[in-house]
mmCIF file of C-alpha atoms in Angstrom:
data_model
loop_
_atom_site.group_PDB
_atom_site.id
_atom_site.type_symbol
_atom_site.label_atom_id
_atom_site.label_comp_id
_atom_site.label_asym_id
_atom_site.label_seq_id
_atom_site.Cartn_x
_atom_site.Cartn_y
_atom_site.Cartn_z
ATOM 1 C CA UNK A 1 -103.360 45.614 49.530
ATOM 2 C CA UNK A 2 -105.130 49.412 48.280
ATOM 3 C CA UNK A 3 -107.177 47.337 46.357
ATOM 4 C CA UNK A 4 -108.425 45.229 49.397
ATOM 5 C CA UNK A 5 -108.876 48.253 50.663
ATOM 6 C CA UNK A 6 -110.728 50.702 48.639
ATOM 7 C CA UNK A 7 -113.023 47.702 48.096
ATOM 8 C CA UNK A 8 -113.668 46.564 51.750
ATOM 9 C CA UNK A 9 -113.931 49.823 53.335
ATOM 10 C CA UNK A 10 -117.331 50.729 51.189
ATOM 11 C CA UNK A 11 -118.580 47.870 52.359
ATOM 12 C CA UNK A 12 -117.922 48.485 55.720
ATOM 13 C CA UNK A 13 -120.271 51.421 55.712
ATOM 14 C CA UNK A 14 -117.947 54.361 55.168
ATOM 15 C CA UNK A 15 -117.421 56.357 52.187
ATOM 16 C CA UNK A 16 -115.294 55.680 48.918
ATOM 17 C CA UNK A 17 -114.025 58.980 49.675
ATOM 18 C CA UNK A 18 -112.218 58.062 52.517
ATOM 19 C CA UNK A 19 -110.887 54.894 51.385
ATOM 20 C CA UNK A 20 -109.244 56.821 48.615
ATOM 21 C CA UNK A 21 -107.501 59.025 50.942
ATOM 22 C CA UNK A 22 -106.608 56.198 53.357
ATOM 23 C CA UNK A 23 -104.987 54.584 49.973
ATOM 24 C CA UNK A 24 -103.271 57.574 48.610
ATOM 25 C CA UNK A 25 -101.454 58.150 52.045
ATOM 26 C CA UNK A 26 -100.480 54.244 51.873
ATOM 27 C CA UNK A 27 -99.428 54.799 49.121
ATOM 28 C CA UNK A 28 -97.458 57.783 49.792
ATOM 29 C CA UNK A 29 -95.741 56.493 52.846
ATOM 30 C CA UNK A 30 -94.728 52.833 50.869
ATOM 31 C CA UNK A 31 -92.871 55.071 48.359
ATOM 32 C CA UNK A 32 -91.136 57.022 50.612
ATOM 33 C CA UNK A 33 -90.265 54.207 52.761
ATOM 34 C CA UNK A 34 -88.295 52.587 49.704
ATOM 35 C CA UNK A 35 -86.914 55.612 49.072
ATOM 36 C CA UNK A 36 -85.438 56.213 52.594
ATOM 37 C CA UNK A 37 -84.043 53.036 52.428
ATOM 38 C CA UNK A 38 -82.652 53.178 49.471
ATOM 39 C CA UNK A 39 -80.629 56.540 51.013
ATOM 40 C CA UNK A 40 -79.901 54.702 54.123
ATOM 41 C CA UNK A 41 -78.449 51.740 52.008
ATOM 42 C CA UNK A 42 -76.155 54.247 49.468
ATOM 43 C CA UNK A 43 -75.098 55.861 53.024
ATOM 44 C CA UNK A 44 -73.884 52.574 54.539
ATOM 45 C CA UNK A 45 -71.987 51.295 51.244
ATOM 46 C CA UNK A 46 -70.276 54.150 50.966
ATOM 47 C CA UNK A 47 -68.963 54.300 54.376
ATOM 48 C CA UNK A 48 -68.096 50.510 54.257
ATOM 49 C CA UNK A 49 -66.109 51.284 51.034
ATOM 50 C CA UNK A 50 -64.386 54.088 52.718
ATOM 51 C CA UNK A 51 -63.227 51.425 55.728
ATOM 52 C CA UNK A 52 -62.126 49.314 53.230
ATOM 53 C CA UNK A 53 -59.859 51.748 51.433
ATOM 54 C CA UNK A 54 -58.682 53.141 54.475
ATOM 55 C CA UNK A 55 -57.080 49.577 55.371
ATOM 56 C CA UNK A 56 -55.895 48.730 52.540
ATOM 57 C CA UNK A 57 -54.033 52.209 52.538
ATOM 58 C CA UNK A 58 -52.655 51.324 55.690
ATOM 59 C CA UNK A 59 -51.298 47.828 54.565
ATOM 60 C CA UNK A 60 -49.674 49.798 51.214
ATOM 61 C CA UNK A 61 -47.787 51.595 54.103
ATOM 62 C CA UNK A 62 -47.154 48.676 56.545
#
């Protein structure tokens, strides 16, 4: 997809320049995308392991 881009935006009449920056912050924002997730995901496992050691505590004292 940067590639499609660096190369069709030259030949759309605007300069390389740009298209660099245009990829860079693409670039930039996919990476910390994955990244985010990957937080969001650790965040979510751990609290669903939590739940699940909470009940099983309870049904040790049941």
């Amino acid at each position: 997809m940067l590639v499609v881009l660096v190369v069709a935006y030259p030949l759309m009449g605007k300069p390389l320049g740009d298209a660099l920056i245009l990829a860079g912050v693409a670039l930039v924002g996919a990476v910390l995308g994955v990244c985010l997730r990957e937080v969001f995901r650790g965040r979510s496992r751990r609290r669903a392991r939590e739940a699940r050691s909470a009940r099983h505590e309870a049904e040790q004292h049941d």
